[in-house]
C-alpha atoms as an extended CHARMM CRD file, in Angstrom:
* protein
*
       180  EXT
         1         1  MET       CA             -0.0040000000       -0.0020000000        0.0000000000  PROA      1               0.0000000000
         2         2  ALA       CA              1.2700000000        3.4650000000       -0.9140000000  PROA      2               0.0000000000
         3         3  SER       CA              2.1350000000        5.9660000000        1.7780000000  PROA      3               0.0000000000
         4         4  VAL       CA              0.2050000000        9.1970000000        2.1280000000  PROA      4               0.0000000000
         5         5  VAL       CA              3.3410000000       11.1440000000        1.2780000000  PROA      5               0.0000000000
         6         6  GLY       CA              3.8600000000        9.0450000000       -1.8090000000  PROA      6               0.0000000000
         7         7  LEU       CA              0.2930000000        9.7620000000       -2.9530000000  PROA      7               0.0000000000
         8         8  LEU       CA              0.7390000000       13.5120000000       -2.3680000000  PROA      8               0.0000000000
         9         9  GLU       CA              3.9630000000       13.4650000000       -4.3320000000  PROA      9               0.0000000000
        10        10  GLU       CA              2.2200000000       11.6890000000       -7.2820000000  PROA      10              0.0000000000
        11        11  ARG       CA             -0.5690000000       14.3620000000       -7.2780000000  PROA      11              0.0000000000
        12        12  GLU       CA              1.9090000000       17.1980000000       -6.9420000000  PROA      12              0.0000000000
        13        13  LEU       CA              3.8700000000       15.8700000000       -9.9320000000  PROA      13              0.0000000000
        14        14  ALA       CA              0.7060000000       15.5780000000      -11.9980000000  PROA      14              0.0000000000
        15        15  ALA       CA             -0.3320000000       19.0790000000      -11.0970000000  PROA      15              0.0000000000
        16        16  ARG       CA              3.1820000000       20.4220000000      -11.9740000000  PROA      16              0.0000000000
        17        17  GLU       CA              3.1050000000       18.6650000000      -15.3010000000  PROA      17              0.0000000000
        18        18  ARG       CA             -0.4070000000       20.1600000000      -15.9820000000  PROA      18              0.0000000000
        19        19  VAL       CA              0.9350000000       23.6820000000      -15.1290000000  PROA      19              0.0000000000
        20        20  GLU       CA              3.9260000000       23.2320000000      -17.4850000000  PROA      20              0.0000000000
        21        21  VAL       CA              1.5730000000       22.0840000000      -20.3320000000  PROA      21              0.0000000000
        22        22  LEU       CA             -0.6650000000       25.0430000000      -19.7380000000  PROA      22              0.0000000000
        23        23  ARG       CA              2.2540000000       27.4860000000      -19.5940000000  PROA      23              0.0000000000
        24        24  ALA       CA              3.5800000000       26.1960000000      -22.9210000000  PROA      24              0.0000000000
        25        25  GLU       CA              0.0640000000       26.5790000000      -24.3940000000  PROA      25              0.0000000000
        26        26  ALA       CA             -0.2790000000       30.0640000000      -22.9890000000  PROA      26              0.0000000000
        27        27  ASP       CA              3.0910000000       31.0950000000      -24.4250000000  PROA      27              0.0000000000
        28        28  ARG       CA              2.0570000000       29.7980000000      -27.8220000000  PROA      28              0.0000000000
        29        29  VAL       CA             -1.2520000000       31.6310000000      -27.6880000000  PROA      29              0.0000000000
        30        30  LEU       CA              0.4690000000       34.8670000000      -26.5510000000  PROA      30              0.0000000000
        31        31  ALA       CA              2.8920000000       34.6430000000      -29.4340000000  PROA      31              0.0000000000
        32        32  GLN       CA              0.0000000000       34.2170000000      -31.8640000000  PROA      32              0.0000000000
        33        33  LEU       CA             -1.7870000000       37.1430000000      -30.2230000000  PROA      33              0.0000000000
        34        34  ALA       CA              1.3120000000       39.3700000000      -30.5770000000  PROA      34              0.0000000000
        35        35  GLU       CA              1.5620000000       38.3270000000      -34.2590000000  PROA      35              0.0000000000
        36        36  ALA       CA             -2.1410000000       39.0390000000      -34.8790000000  PROA      36              0.0000000000
        37        37  GLU       CA             -1.9220000000       42.4190000000      -33.1140000000  PROA      37              0.0000000000
        38        38  THR       CA              1.0110000000       43.4410000000      -35.2260000000  PROA      38              0.0000000000
        39        39  GLY       CA             -0.9090000000       42.5330000000      -38.4150000000  PROA      39              0.0000000000
        40        40  TRP       CA             -3.9440000000       44.3740000000      -37.1540000000  PROA      40              0.0000000000
        41        41  GLN       CA             -1.8570000000       47.5040000000      -36.4490000000  PROA      41              0.0000000000
        42        42  GLU       CA             -0.3570000000       47.3040000000      -39.9290000000  PROA      42              0.0000000000
        43        43  TRP       CA             -3.8860000000       47.3080000000      -41.4160000000  PROA      43              0.0000000000
        44        44  VAL       CA             -4.8810000000       50.2300000000      -39.2090000000  PROA      44              0.0000000000
        45        45  ILE       CA             -1.8200000000       52.1890000000      -40.4180000000  PROA      45              0.0000000000
        46        46  ALA       CA             -2.5990000000       51.2700000000      -44.0470000000  PROA      46              0.0000000000
        47        47  ARG       CA             -6.2040000000       52.4590000000      -43.6830000000  PROA      47              0.0000000000
        48        48  GLN       CA             -4.9960000000       55.7080000000      -42.0160000000  PROA      48              0.0000000000
        49        49  ARG       CA             -2.5310000000       56.3830000000      -44.8670000000  PROA      49              0.0000000000
        50        50  ALA       CA             -5.2070000000       55.7040000000      -47.4850000000  PROA      50              0.0000000000
        51        51  GLY       CA             -7.5530000000       58.0400000000      -45.5860000000  PROA      51              0.0000000000
        52        52  GLU       CA             -4.8480000000       60.7270000000      -45.6240000000  PROA      52              0.0000000000
        53        53  VAL       CA             -4.3780000000       60.4440000000      -49.3110000000  PROA      53              0.0000000000
        54        54  LEU       CA             -8.1170000000       60.4090000000      -49.9890000000  PROA      54              0.0000000000
        55        55  SER       CA             -8.7290000000       63.3390000000      -47.7100000000  PROA      55              0.0000000000
        56        56  ALA       CA             -6.0420000000       65.4560000000      -49.4020000000  PROA      56              0.0000000000
        57        57  THR       CA             -8.6970000000       66.9530000000      -51.7020000000  PROA      57              0.0000000000
        58        58  PRO       CA             -9.2270000000       70.6740000000      -51.2030000000  PROA      58              0.0000000000
        59        59  THR       CA            -12.0790000000       71.5210000000      -48.9010000000  PROA      59              0.0000000000
        60        60  ALA       CA            -13.8510000000       74.8150000000      -48.0720000000  PROA      60              0.0000000000
        61        61  PRO       CA            -12.3920000000       76.6060000000      -45.0500000000  PROA      61              0.0000000000
        62        62  ARG       CA            -14.1750000000       75.8900000000      -41.8270000000  PROA      62              0.0000000000
        63        63  GLU       CA            -14.8960000000       77.9710000000      -38.7490000000  PROA      63              0.0000000000
        64        64  PRO       CA            -12.6020000000       77.3990000000      -35.7740000000  PROA      64              0.0000000000
        65        65  ALA       CA            -14.0070000000       74.6710000000      -33.5910000000  PROA      65              0.0000000000
        66        66  LEU       CA            -13.8060000000       74.2330000000      -29.7740000000  PROA      66              0.0000000000
        67        67  VAL       CA            -11.3830000000       71.5370000000      -28.6720000000  PROA      67              0.0000000000
        68        68  GLU       CA            -12.3890000000       70.0840000000      -25.3440000000  PROA      68              0.0000000000
        69        69  THR       CA            -10.0210000000       68.3030000000      -23.1220000000  PROA      69              0.0000000000
        70        70  PRO       CA            -10.7990000000       66.9730000000      -19.7020000000  PROA      70              0.0000000000
        71        71  ASP       CA             -9.0360000000       70.0370000000      -18.1970000000  PROA      71              0.0000000000
        72        72  ASP       CA            -10.0480000000       72.9290000000      -20.4060000000  PROA      72              0.0000000000
        73        73  VAL       CA            -11.9520000000       74.2110000000      -23.3310000000  PROA      73              0.0000000000
        74        74  ARG       CA            -10.0320000000       76.2770000000      -25.8290000000  PROA      74              0.0000000000
        75        75  GLU       CA            -10.5040000000       77.5130000000      -29.4140000000  PROA      75              0.0000000000
        76        76  GLN       CA             -8.3110000000       76.0210000000      -32.0200000000  PROA      76              0.0000000000
        77        77  GLU       CA             -8.2430000000       75.9860000000      -35.8080000000  PROA      77              0.0000000000
        78        78  PRO       CA             -9.4150000000       72.6340000000      -37.0940000000  PROA      78              0.0000000000
        79        79  GLY       CA             -6.7000000000       70.3650000000      -38.4170000000  PROA      79              0.0000000000
        80        80  PRO       CA             -6.8270000000       68.3200000000      -41.5330000000  PROA      80              0.0000000000
        81        81  ALA       CA             -9.8080000000       66.0230000000      -41.9850000000  PROA      81              0.0000000000
        82        82  VAL       CA             -9.7110000000       63.0130000000      -39.7240000000  PROA      82              0.0000000000
        83        83  ALA       CA             -8.2290000000       60.2520000000      -41.8140000000  PROA      83              0.0000000000
        84        84  ALA       CA             -8.9040000000       57.1130000000      -39.9140000000  PROA      84              0.0000000000
        85        85  SER       CA            -12.4700000000       56.4490000000      -38.8370000000  PROA      85              0.0000000000
        86        86  ALA       CA            -14.7860000000       53.5830000000      -38.1720000000  PROA      86              0.0000000000
        87        87  TRP       CA            -18.4280000000       53.4560000000      -39.3230000000  PROA      87              0.0000000000
        88        88  VAL       CA            -20.6830000000       52.7270000000      -36.4280000000  PROA      88              0.0000000000
        89        89  GLY       CA            -24.3770000000       52.5280000000      -37.1330000000  PROA      89              0.0000000000
        90        90  GLY       CA            -24.0910000000       55.0140000000      -40.0090000000  PROA      90              0.0000000000
        91        91  ARG       CA            -21.8980000000       57.3400000000      -37.9330000000  PROA      91              0.0000000000
        92        92  MET       CA            -18.1820000000       57.8900000000      -38.2710000000  PROA      92              0.0000000000
        93        93  VAL       CA            -16.0080000000       57.6110000000      -35.1210000000  PROA      93              0.0000000000
        94        94  PRO       CA            -12.6120000000       59.2420000000      -35.8160000000  PROA      94              0.0000000000
        95        95  VAL       CA             -9.2970000000       58.0510000000      -34.3880000000  PROA      95              0.0000000000
        96        96  ARG       CA             -8.1380000000       60.4480000000      -31.7340000000  PROA      96              0.0000000000
        97        97  GLN       CA             -4.9390000000       62.3370000000      -32.8000000000  PROA      97              0.0000000000
        98        98  PRO       CA             -3.1860000000       65.3260000000      -31.2570000000  PROA      98              0.0000000000
        99        99  GLY       CA             -5.4730000000       68.2940000000      -31.6190000000  PROA      99              0.0000000000
       100       100  SER       CA             -8.5560000000       66.1390000000      -32.2560000000  PROA      100             0.0000000000
       101       101  VAL       CA            -11.7980000000       68.0050000000      -31.9440000000  PROA      101             0.0000000000
       102       102  LEU       CA            -14.6080000000       66.4810000000      -29.8940000000  PROA      102             0.0000000000
       103       103  GLN       CA            -17.1140000000       67.8910000000      -32.3780000000  PROA      103             0.0000000000
       104       104  THR       CA            -15.9360000000       65.3000000000      -34.9030000000  PROA      104             0.0000000000
       105       105  LEU       CA            -17.4900000000       62.6210000000      -32.7180000000  PROA      105             0.0000000000
       106       106  PRO       CA            -21.2160000000       61.7410000000      -33.2310000000  PROA      106             0.0000000000
       107       107  GLU       CA            -23.4620000000       63.3150000000      -30.5990000000  PROA      107             0.0000000000
       108       108  GLY       CA            -23.9310000000       60.1330000000      -28.4820000000  PROA      108             0.0000000000
       109       109  TYR       CA            -20.1970000000       59.6670000000      -28.2500000000  PROA      109             0.0000000000
       110       110  ARG       CA            -19.7180000000       63.3470000000      -27.3240000000  PROA      110             0.0000000000
       111       111  GLU       CA            -22.2560000000       62.8280000000      -24.4960000000  PROA      111             0.0000000000
       112       112  ILE       CA            -20.3360000000       59.8220000000      -23.1930000000  PROA      112             0.0000000000
       113       113  MET       CA            -17.1550000000       61.9590000000      -23.1810000000  PROA      113             0.0000000000
       114       114  ARG       CA            -19.0170000000       64.7550000000      -21.2930000000  PROA      114             0.0000000000
       115       115  VAL       CA            -20.2290000000       62.3350000000      -18.6070000000  PROA      115             0.0000000000
       116       116  VAL       CA            -16.7570000000       60.6610000000      -18.2350000000  PROA      116             0.0000000000
       117       117  THR       CA            -15.2720000000       64.1770000000      -17.9220000000  PROA      117             0.0000000000
       118       118  GLU       CA            -17.7620000000       64.9500000000      -15.1430000000  PROA      118             0.0000000000
       119       119  GLN       CA            -17.2830000000       61.6860000000      -13.2860000000  PROA      119             0.0000000000
       120       120  VAL       CA            -13.5420000000       61.1410000000      -13.4340000000  PROA      120             0.0000000000
       121       121  GLY       CA            -11.9880000000       62.4710000000      -10.2230000000  PROA      121             0.0000000000
       122       122  PRO       CA             -9.8460000000       65.7100000000      -10.1980000000  PROA      122             0.0000000000
       123       123  ASP       CA             -6.6350000000       63.6140000000       -9.8380000000  PROA      123             0.0000000000
       124       124  GLY       CA             -7.3600000000       61.8690000000      -13.1480000000  PROA      124             0.0000000000
       125       125  GLY       CA             -6.5830000000       58.5000000000      -11.5960000000  PROA      125             0.0000000000
       126       126  SER       CA            -10.0870000000       57.2820000000      -11.2060000000  PROA      126             0.0000000000
       127       127  ALA       CA            -12.2580000000       55.5870000000      -13.7850000000  PROA      127             0.0000000000
       128       128  THR       CA            -16.0380000000       55.3220000000      -14.2090000000  PROA      128             0.0000000000
       129       129  GLY       CA            -18.1810000000       52.3670000000      -15.1130000000  PROA      129             0.0000000000
       130       130  CYS       CA            -20.8650000000       51.8630000000      -17.6690000000  PROA      130             0.0000000000
       131       131  GLN       CA            -23.7110000000       51.9750000000      -15.1700000000  PROA      131             0.0000000000
       132       132  GLU       CA            -22.4670000000       55.3390000000      -13.8570000000  PROA      132             0.0000000000
       133       133  ILE       CA            -22.1220000000       56.6110000000      -17.4320000000  PROA      133             0.0000000000
       134       134  ALA       CA            -25.6350000000       55.4150000000      -18.3070000000  PROA      134             0.0000000000
       135       135  ALA       CA            -26.9930000000       57.1700000000      -15.1560000000  PROA      135             0.0000000000
       136       136  GLY       CA            -25.0800000000       60.3580000000      -16.1410000000  PROA      136             0.0000000000
       137       137  LEU       CA            -26.7440000000       60.1840000000      -19.5430000000  PROA      137             0.0000000000
       138       138  GLY       CA            -30.1430000000       59.9340000000      -17.9000000000  PROA      138             0.0000000000
       139       139  LEU       CA            -30.7100000000       56.4160000000      -19.1460000000  PROA      139             0.0000000000
       140       140  GLU       CA            -32.6040000000       53.7160000000      -17.2450000000  PROA      140             0.0000000000
       141       141  PRO       CA            -30.0170000000       51.2220000000      -15.9570000000  PROA      141             0.0000000000
       142       142  THR       CA            -31.4910000000       48.2060000000      -17.8270000000  PROA      142             0.0000000000
       143       143  PRO       CA            -29.0540000000       45.6580000000      -19.1490000000  PROA      143             0.0000000000
       144       144  ALA       CA            -29.6710000000       46.6640000000      -22.7340000000  PROA      144             0.0000000000
       145       145  ARG       CA            -28.9890000000       50.3710000000      -22.0930000000  PROA      145             0.0000000000
       146       146  VAL       CA            -25.8610000000       49.6470000000      -20.0520000000  PROA      146             0.0000000000
       147       147  GLU       CA            -24.6490000000       47.2800000000      -22.7570000000  PROA      147             0.0000000000
       148       148  ALA       CA            -25.1660000000       49.9340000000      -25.4140000000  PROA      148             0.0000000000
       149       149  VAL       CA            -23.1490000000       52.4200000000      -23.3650000000  PROA      149             0.0000000000
       150       150  ARG       CA            -20.4650000000       49.7380000000      -22.8570000000  PROA      150             0.0000000000
       151       151  HSD       CA            -20.3350000000       49.1750000000      -26.6250000000  PROA      151             0.0000000000
       152       152  ARG       CA            -19.8910000000       52.8650000000      -27.3860000000  PROA      152             0.0000000000
       153       153  ALA       CA            -17.3250000000       53.3320000000      -24.5850000000  PROA      153             0.0000000000
       154       154  LYS       CA            -15.2710000000       50.3880000000      -25.9120000000  PROA      154             0.0000000000
       155       155  ARG       CA            -15.4950000000       51.9260000000      -29.4720000000  PROA      155             0.0000000000
       156       156  LEU       CA            -14.0340000000       55.1300000000      -27.9080000000  PROA      156             0.0000000000
       157       157  VAL       CA            -11.2820000000       53.0410000000      -26.3400000000  PROA      157             0.0000000000
       158       158  THR       CA            -10.4110000000       51.3960000000      -29.7250000000  PROA      158             0.0000000000
       159       159  ARG       CA            -10.3130000000       54.8170000000      -31.3420000000  PROA      159             0.0000000000
       160       160  GLY       CA             -8.0550000000       56.3450000000      -28.6630000000  PROA      160             0.0000000000
       161       161  TRP       CA            -10.5160000000       58.7060000000      -26.9900000000  PROA      161             0.0000000000
       162       162  LEU       CA            -10.7450000000       56.7430000000      -23.7430000000  PROA      162             0.0000000000
       163       163  THR       CA             -8.7870000000       53.9910000000      -21.9950000000  PROA      163             0.0000000000
       164       164  GLU       CA            -10.0040000000       51.0100000000      -20.0230000000  PROA      164             0.0000000000
       165       165  PRO       CA             -7.4530000000       50.4240000000      -17.2700000000  PROA      165             0.0000000000
       166       166  VAL       CA             -9.6890000000       47.8840000000      -15.6200000000  PROA      166             0.0000000000
       167       167  PRO       CA            -12.3060000000       45.9340000000      -17.5120000000  PROA      167             0.0000000000
       168       168  GLY       CA            -15.5560000000       47.9220000000      -17.5290000000  PROA      168             0.0000000000
       169       169  ARG       CA            -13.9750000000       51.0860000000      -16.1150000000  PROA      169             0.0000000000
       170       170  PHE       CA            -13.1860000000       54.0120000000      -18.3770000000  PROA      170             0.0000000000
       171       171  THR       CA            -10.9810000000       57.0840000000      -18.1120000000  PROA      171             0.0000000000
       172       172  PHE       CA             -8.8760000000       59.3530000000      -20.3460000000  PROA      172             0.0000000000
       173       173  PRO       CA             -5.6020000000       58.2890000000      -21.9630000000  PROA      173             0.0000000000
       174       174  GLY       CA             -2.7980000000       59.3580000000      -19.6830000000  PROA      174             0.0000000000
       175       175  GLY       CA             -5.2130000000       60.6770000000      -17.0550000000  PROA      175             0.0000000000
       176       176  ARG       CA             -6.9020000000       64.0200000000      -17.0470000000  PROA      176             0.0000000000
       177       177  GLY       CA             -3.6430000000       65.8610000000      -17.9140000000  PROA      177             0.0000000000
       178       178  ALA       CA             -3.4600000000       64.2560000000      -21.3230000000  PROA      178             0.0000000000
       179       179  GLY       CA             -4.3840000000       66.9520000000      -23.7830000000  PROA      179             0.0000000000
       180       180  SER       CA             -6.3020000000       66.3190000000      -26.9320000000  PROA      180             0.0000000000
């Protein structure tokens, strides 16, 4: 009959082998993820470049627009047309670039940015959740409404307007001090 210590050693060895197998699989998946992210970023850059080329057509001069940052509101001449955008429900969500103007965002996205600006603490280190954003927008906190806010907030994250330091919590890139 096997001793208790011997049985424990067998189970420990089996658990260690399982951990090693899972670590190897995780390393493989992480390498594939890094490769896929690199490919994705290359496509984003290609689309941005194509957008820059296509937007190089002359346009009529526009009025100066207000650029809102979490810290201030100032007047600034609009820059070149936003090159990289994503169509969302028939609305274009531009990639945030230095000097990006909030007025380029569709109205619902501007409202989310306004609520996040109001709810993020003065130190810029806090983040706000989708239920708080939905409440700040005056929406009923039903799962469908909160999920719609989450979808839009995540779209703002992918386009560089917000960050998600913790899953489901949103704040500004680089804290409140990060200009536009």
